[in-house]
mmCIF file of N, CA and C in Angstrom:
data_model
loop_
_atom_site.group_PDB
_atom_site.id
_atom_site.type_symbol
_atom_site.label_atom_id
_atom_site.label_comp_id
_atom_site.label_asym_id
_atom_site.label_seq_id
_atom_site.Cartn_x
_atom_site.Cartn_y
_atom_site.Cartn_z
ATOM 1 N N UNK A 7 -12.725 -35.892 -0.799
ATOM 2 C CA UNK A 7 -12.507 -34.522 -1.234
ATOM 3 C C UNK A 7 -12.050 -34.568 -2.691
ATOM 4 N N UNK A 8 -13.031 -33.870 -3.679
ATOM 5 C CA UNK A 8 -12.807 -33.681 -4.877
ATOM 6 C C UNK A 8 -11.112 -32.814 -5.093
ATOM 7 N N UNK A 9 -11.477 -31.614 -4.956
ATOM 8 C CA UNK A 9 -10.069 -30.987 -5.644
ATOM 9 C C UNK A 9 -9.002 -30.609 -4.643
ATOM 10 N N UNK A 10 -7.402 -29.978 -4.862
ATOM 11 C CA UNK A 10 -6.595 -29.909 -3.687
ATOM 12 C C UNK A 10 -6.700 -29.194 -2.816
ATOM 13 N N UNK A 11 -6.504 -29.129 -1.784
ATOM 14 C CA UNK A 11 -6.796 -28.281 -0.511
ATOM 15 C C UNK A 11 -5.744 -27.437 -0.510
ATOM 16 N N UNK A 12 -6.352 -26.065 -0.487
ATOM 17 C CA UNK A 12 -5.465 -24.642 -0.590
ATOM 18 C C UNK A 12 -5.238 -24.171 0.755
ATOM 19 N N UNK A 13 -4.151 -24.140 1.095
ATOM 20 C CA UNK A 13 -3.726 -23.553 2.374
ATOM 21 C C UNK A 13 -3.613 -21.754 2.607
ATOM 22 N N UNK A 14 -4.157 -21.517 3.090
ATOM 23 C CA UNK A 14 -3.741 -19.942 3.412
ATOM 24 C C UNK A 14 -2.772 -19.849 4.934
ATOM 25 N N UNK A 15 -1.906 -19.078 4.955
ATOM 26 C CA UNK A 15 -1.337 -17.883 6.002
ATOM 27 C C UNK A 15 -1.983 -16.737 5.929
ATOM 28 N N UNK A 16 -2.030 -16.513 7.167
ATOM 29 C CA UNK A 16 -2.563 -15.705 8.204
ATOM 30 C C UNK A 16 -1.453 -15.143 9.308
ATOM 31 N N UNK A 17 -1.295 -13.776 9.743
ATOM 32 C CA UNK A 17 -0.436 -13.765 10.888
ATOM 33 C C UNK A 17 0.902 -14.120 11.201
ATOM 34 N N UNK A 18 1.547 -14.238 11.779
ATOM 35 C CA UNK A 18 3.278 -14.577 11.578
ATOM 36 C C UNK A 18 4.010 -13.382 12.646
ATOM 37 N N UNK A 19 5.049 -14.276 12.601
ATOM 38 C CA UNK A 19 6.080 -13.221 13.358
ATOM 39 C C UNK A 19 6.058 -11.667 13.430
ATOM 40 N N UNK A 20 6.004 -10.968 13.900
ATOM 41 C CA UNK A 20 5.774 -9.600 13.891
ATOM 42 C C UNK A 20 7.366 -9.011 13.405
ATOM 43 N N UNK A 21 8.331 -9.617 13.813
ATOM 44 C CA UNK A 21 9.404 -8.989 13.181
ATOM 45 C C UNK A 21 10.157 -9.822 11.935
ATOM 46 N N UNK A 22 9.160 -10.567 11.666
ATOM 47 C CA UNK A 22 9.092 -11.090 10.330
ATOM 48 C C UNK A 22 8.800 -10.135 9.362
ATOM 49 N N UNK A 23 7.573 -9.530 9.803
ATOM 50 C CA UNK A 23 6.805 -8.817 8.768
ATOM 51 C C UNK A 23 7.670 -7.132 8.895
ATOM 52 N N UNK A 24 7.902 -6.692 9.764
ATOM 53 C CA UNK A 24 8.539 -6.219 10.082
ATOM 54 C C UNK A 24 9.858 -5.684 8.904
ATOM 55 N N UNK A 25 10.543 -7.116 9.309
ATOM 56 C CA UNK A 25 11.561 -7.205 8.485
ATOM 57 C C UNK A 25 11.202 -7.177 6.642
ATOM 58 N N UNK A 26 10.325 -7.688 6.160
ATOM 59 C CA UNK A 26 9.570 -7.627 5.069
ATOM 60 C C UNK A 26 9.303 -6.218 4.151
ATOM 61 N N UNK A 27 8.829 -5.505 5.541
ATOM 62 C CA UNK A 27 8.295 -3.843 5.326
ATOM 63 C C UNK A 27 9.833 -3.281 4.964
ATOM 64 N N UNK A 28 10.626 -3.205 5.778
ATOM 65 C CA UNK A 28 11.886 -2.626 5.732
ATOM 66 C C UNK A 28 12.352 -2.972 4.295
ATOM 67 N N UNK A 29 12.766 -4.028 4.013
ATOM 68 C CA UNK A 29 13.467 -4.335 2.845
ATOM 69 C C UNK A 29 12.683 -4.089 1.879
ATOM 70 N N UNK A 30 11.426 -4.479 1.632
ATOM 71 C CA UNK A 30 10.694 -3.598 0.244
ATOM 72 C C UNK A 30 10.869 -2.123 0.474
ATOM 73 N N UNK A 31 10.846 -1.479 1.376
ATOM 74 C CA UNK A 31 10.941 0.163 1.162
ATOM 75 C C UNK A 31 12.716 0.496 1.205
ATOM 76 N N UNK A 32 12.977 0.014 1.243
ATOM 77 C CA UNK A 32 14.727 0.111 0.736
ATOM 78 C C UNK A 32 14.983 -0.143 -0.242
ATOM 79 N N UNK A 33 14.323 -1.171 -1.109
ATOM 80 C CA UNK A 33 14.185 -1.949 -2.450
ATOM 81 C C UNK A 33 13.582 -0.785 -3.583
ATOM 82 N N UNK A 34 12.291 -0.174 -2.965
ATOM 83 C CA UNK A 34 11.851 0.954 -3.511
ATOM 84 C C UNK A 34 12.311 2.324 -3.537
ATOM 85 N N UNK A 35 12.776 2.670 -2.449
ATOM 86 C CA UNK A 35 13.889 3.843 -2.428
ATOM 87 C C UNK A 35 15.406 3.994 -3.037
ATOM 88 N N UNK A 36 15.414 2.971 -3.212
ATOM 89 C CA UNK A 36 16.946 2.723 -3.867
ATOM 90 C C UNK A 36 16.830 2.625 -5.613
ATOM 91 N N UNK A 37 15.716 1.937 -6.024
ATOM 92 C CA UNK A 37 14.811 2.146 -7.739
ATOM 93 C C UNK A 37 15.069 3.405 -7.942
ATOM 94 N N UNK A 38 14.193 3.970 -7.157
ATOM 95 C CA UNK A 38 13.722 5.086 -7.010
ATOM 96 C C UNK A 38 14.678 6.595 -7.259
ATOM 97 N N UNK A 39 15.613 6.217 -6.325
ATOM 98 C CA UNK A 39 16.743 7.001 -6.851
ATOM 99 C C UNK A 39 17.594 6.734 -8.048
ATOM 100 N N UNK A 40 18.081 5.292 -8.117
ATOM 101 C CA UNK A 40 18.369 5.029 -10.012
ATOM 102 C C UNK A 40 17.563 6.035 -11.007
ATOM 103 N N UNK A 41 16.639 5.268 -10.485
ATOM 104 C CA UNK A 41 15.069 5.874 -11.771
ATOM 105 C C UNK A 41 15.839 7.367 -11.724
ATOM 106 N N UNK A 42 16.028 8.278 -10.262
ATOM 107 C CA UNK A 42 15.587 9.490 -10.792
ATOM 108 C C UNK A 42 17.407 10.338 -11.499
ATOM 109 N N UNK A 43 18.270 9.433 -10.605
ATOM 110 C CA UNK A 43 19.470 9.811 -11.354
ATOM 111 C C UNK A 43 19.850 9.442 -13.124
ATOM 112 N N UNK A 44 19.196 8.696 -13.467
ATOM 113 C CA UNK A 44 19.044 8.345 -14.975
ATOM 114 C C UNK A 44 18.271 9.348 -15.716
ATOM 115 N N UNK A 45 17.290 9.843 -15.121
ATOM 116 C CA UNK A 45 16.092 11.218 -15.449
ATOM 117 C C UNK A 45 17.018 12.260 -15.484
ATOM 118 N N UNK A 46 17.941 12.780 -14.541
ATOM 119 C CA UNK A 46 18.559 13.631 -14.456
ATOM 120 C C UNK A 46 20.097 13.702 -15.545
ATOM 121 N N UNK A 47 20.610 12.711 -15.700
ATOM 122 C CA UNK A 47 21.362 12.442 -16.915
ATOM 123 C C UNK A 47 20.714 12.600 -18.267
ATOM 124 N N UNK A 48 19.182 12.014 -18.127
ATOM 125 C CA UNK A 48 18.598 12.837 -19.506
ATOM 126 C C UNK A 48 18.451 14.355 -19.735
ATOM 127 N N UNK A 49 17.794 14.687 -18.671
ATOM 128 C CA UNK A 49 17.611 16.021 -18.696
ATOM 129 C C UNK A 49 18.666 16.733 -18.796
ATOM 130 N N UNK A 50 19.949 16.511 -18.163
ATOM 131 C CA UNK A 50 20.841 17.030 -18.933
ATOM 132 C C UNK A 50 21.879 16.793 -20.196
ATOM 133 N N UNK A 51 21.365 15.986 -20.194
ATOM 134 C CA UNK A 51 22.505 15.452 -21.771
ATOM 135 C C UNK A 51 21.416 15.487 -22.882
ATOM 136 N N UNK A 52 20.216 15.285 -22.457
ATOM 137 C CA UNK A 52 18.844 14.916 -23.525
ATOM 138 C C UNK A 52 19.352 13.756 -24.411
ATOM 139 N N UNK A 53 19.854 13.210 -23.450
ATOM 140 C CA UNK A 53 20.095 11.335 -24.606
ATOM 141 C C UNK A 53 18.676 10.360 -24.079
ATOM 142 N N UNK A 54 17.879 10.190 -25.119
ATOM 143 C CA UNK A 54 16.897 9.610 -25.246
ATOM 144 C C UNK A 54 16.934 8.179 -24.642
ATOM 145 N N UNK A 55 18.091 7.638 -24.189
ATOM 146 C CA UNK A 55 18.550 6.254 -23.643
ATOM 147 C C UNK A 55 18.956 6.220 -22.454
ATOM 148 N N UNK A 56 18.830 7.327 -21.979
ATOM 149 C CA UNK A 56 18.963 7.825 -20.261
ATOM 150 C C UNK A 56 17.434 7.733 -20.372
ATOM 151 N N UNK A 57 16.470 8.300 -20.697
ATOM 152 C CA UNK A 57 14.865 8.151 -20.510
ATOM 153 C C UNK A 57 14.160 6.952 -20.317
ATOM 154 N N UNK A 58 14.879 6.148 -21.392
ATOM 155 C CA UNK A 58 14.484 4.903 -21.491
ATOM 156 C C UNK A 58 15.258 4.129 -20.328
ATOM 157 N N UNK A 59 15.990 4.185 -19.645
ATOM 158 C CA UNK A 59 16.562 3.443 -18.902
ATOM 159 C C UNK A 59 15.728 4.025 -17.614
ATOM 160 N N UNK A 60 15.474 5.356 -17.474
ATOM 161 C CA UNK A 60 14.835 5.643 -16.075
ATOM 162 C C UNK A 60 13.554 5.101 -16.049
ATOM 163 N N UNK A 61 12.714 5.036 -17.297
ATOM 164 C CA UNK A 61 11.760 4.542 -17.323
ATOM 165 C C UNK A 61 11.771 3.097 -17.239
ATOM 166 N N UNK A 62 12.655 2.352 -17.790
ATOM 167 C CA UNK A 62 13.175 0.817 -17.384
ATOM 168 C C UNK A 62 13.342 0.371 -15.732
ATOM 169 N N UNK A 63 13.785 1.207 -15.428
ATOM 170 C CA UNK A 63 14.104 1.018 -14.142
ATOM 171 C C UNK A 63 13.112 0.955 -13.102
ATOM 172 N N UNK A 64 12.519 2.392 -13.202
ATOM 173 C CA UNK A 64 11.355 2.281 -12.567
ATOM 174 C C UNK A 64 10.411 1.248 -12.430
ATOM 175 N N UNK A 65 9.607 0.946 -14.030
ATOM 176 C CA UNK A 65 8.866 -0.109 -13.834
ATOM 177 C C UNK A 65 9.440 -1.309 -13.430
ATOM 178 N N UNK A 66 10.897 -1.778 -13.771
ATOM 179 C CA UNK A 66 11.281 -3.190 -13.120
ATOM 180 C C UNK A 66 11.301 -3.404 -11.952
ATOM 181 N N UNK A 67 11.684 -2.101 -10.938
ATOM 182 C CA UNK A 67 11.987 -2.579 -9.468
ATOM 183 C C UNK A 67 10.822 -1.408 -9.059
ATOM 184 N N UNK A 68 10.414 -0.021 -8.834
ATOM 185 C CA UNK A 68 10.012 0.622 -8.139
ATOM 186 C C UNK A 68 7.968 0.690 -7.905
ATOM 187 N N UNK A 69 8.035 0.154 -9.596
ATOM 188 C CA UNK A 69 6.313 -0.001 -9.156
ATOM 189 C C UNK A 69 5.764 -1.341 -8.939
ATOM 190 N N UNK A 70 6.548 -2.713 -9.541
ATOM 191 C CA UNK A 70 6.277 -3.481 -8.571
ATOM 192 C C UNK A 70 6.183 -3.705 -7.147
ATOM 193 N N UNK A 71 6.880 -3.145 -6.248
ATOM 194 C CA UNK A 71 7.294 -3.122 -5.367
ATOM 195 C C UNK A 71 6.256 -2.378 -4.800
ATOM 196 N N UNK A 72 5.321 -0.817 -5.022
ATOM 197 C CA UNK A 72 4.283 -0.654 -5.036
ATOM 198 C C UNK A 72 3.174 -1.852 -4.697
ATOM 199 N N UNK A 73 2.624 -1.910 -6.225
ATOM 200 C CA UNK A 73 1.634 -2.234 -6.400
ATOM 201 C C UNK A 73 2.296 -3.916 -5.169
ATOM 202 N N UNK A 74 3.054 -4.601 -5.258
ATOM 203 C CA UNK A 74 2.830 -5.612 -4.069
ATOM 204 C C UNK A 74 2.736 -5.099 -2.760
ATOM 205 N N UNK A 75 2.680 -4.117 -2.669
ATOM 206 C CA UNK A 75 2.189 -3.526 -1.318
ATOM 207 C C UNK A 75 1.138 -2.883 -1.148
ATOM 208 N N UNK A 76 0.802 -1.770 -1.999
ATOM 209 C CA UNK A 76 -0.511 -0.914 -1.744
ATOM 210 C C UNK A 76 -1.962 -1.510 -2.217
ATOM 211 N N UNK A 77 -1.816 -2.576 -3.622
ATOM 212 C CA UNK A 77 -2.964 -3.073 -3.945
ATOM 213 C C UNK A 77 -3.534 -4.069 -3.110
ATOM 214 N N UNK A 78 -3.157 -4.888 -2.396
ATOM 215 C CA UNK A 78 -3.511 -5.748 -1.743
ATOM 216 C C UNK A 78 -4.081 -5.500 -0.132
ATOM 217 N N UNK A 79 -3.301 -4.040 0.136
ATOM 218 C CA UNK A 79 -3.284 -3.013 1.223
ATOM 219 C C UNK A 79 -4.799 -2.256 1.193
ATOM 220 N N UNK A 80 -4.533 -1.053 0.135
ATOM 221 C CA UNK A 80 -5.444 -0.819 -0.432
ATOM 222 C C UNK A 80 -6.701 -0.434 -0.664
ATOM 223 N N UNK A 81 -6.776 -1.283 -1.915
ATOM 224 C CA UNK A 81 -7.302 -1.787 -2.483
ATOM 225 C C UNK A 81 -8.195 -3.173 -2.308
ATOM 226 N N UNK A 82 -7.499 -3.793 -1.230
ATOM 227 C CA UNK A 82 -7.861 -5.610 -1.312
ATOM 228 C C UNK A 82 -7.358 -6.147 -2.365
ATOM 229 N N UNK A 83 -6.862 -5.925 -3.577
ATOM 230 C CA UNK A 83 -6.559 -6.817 -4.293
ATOM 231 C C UNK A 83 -6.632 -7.962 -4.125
ATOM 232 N N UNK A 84 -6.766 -9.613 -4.617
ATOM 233 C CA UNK A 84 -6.166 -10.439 -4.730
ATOM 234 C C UNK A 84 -4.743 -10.928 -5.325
ATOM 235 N N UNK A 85 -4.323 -11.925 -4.715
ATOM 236 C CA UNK A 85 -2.854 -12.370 -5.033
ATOM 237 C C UNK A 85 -2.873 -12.655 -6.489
ATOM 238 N N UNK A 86 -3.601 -13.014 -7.458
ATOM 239 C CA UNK A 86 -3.510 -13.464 -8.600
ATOM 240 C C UNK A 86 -3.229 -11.862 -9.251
ATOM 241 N N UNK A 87 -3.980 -11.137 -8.700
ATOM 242 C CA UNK A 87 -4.452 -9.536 -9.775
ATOM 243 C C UNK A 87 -3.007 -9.054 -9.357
ATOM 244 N N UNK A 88 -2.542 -8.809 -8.166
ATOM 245 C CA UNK A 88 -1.151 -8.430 -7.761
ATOM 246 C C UNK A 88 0.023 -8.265 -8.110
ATOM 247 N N UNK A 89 0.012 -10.043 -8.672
ATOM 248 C CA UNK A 89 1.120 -10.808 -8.895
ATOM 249 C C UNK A 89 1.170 -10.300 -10.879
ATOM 250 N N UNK A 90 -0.163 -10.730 -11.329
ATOM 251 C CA UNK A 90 -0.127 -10.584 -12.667
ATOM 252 C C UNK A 90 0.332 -8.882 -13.262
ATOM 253 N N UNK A 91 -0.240 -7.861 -12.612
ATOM 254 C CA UNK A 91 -0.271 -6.629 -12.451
ATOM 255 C C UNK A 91 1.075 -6.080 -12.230
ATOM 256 N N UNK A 92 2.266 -6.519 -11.008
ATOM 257 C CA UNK A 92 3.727 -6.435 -11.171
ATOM 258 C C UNK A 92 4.293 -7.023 -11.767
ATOM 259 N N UNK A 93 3.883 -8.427 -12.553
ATOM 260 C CA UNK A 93 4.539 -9.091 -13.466
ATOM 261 C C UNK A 93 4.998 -8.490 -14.826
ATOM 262 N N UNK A 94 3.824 -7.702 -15.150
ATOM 263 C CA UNK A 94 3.265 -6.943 -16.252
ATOM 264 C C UNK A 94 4.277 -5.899 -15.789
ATOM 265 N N UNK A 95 4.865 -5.237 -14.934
ATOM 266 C CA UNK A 95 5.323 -4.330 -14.919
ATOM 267 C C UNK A 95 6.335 -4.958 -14.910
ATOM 268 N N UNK A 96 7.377 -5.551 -14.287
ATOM 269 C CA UNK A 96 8.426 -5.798 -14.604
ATOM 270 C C UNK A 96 8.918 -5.939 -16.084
ATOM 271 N N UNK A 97 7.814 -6.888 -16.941
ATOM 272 C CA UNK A 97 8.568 -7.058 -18.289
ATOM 273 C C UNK A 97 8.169 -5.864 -19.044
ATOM 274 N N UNK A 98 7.363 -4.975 -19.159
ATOM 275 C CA UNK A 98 7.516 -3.715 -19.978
ATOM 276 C C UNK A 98 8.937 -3.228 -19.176
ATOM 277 N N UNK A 99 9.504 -3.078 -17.827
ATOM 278 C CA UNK A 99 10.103 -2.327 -17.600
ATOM 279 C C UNK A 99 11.097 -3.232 -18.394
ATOM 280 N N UNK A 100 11.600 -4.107 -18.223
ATOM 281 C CA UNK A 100 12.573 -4.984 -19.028
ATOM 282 C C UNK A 100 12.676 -4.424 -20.392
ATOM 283 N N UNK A 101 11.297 -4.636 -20.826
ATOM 284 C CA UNK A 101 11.602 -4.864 -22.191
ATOM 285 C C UNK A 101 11.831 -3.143 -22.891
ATOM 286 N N UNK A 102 11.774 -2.266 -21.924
ATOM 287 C CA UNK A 102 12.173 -0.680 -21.859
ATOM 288 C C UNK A 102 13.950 -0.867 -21.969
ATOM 289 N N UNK A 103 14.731 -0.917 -21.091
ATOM 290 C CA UNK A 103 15.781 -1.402 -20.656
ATOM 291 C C UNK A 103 16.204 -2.104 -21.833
ATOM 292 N N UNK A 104 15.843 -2.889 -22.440
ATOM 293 C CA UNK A 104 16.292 -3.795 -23.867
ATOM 294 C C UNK A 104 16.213 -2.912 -24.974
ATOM 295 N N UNK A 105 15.254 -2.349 -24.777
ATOM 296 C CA UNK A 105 14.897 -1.047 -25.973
ATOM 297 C C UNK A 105 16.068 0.066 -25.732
ATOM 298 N N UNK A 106 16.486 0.207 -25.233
ATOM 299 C CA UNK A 106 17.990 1.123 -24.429
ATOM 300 C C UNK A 106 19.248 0.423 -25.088
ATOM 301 N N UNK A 107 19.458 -0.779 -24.624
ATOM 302 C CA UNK A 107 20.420 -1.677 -25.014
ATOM 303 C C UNK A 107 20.377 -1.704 -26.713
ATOM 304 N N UNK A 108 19.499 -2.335 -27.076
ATOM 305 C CA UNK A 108 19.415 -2.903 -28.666
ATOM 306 C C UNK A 108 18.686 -2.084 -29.549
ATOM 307 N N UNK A 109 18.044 -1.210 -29.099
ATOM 308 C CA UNK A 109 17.409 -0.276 -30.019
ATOM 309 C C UNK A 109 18.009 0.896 -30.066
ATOM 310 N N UNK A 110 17.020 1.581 -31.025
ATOM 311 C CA UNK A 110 17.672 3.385 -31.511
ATOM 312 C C UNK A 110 16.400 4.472 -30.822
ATOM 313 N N UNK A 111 16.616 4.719 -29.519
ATOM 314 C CA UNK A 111 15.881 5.487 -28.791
ATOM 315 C C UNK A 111 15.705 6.975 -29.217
#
């Protein structure tokens, strides 16, 4: 055999997965509300660094958390497009969040 042999999973514990489902949608509901209580501190104060932080927020925890669920769901996605696709979202959301911190919003 030329190159390494790639293993896939398939199937598993049912209250494995179970357990999986639960904690990403707690993970996402809980963003989710950050995200929207930071929105709501903008909207009322109109400090441009409440925006940027809801928008930080969001993309770091609430649309990854998405897209590793619905694209692959879906969509079919593959694991590479998935992975690269929330990766991408995490560091804009980061680098939103830094723009809050160290910049003039």
């Amino acid at each position: 055999m030329a190159g390494p042999v790639l293993q896939t999973v398939t199937g598993g514990d049912a209250s494995v997965a179970i357990a999986v489902f639960v904690g990403q949608t707690v993970a996402f509901v809980i963003a989710c509300w950050i995200a929207k209580r930071a929105y709501d501190g903008y909207r009322e104060a109109r400090r441009p660094p409440l925006l940027w932080l809801a928008f930080g927020i969001a993309l770091l925890a609430a649309v990854p958390t998405a897209i590793r669920f619905l694209f692959p769901t879906v969509f079919g996605a593959s694991s590479l497009t998935t992975t690269v696709l929330a990766t991408t979202s995490e560091i804009v959301g980061l680098t939103a969040i830094l723009y809050t911190v160290y910049g003039r919003p």
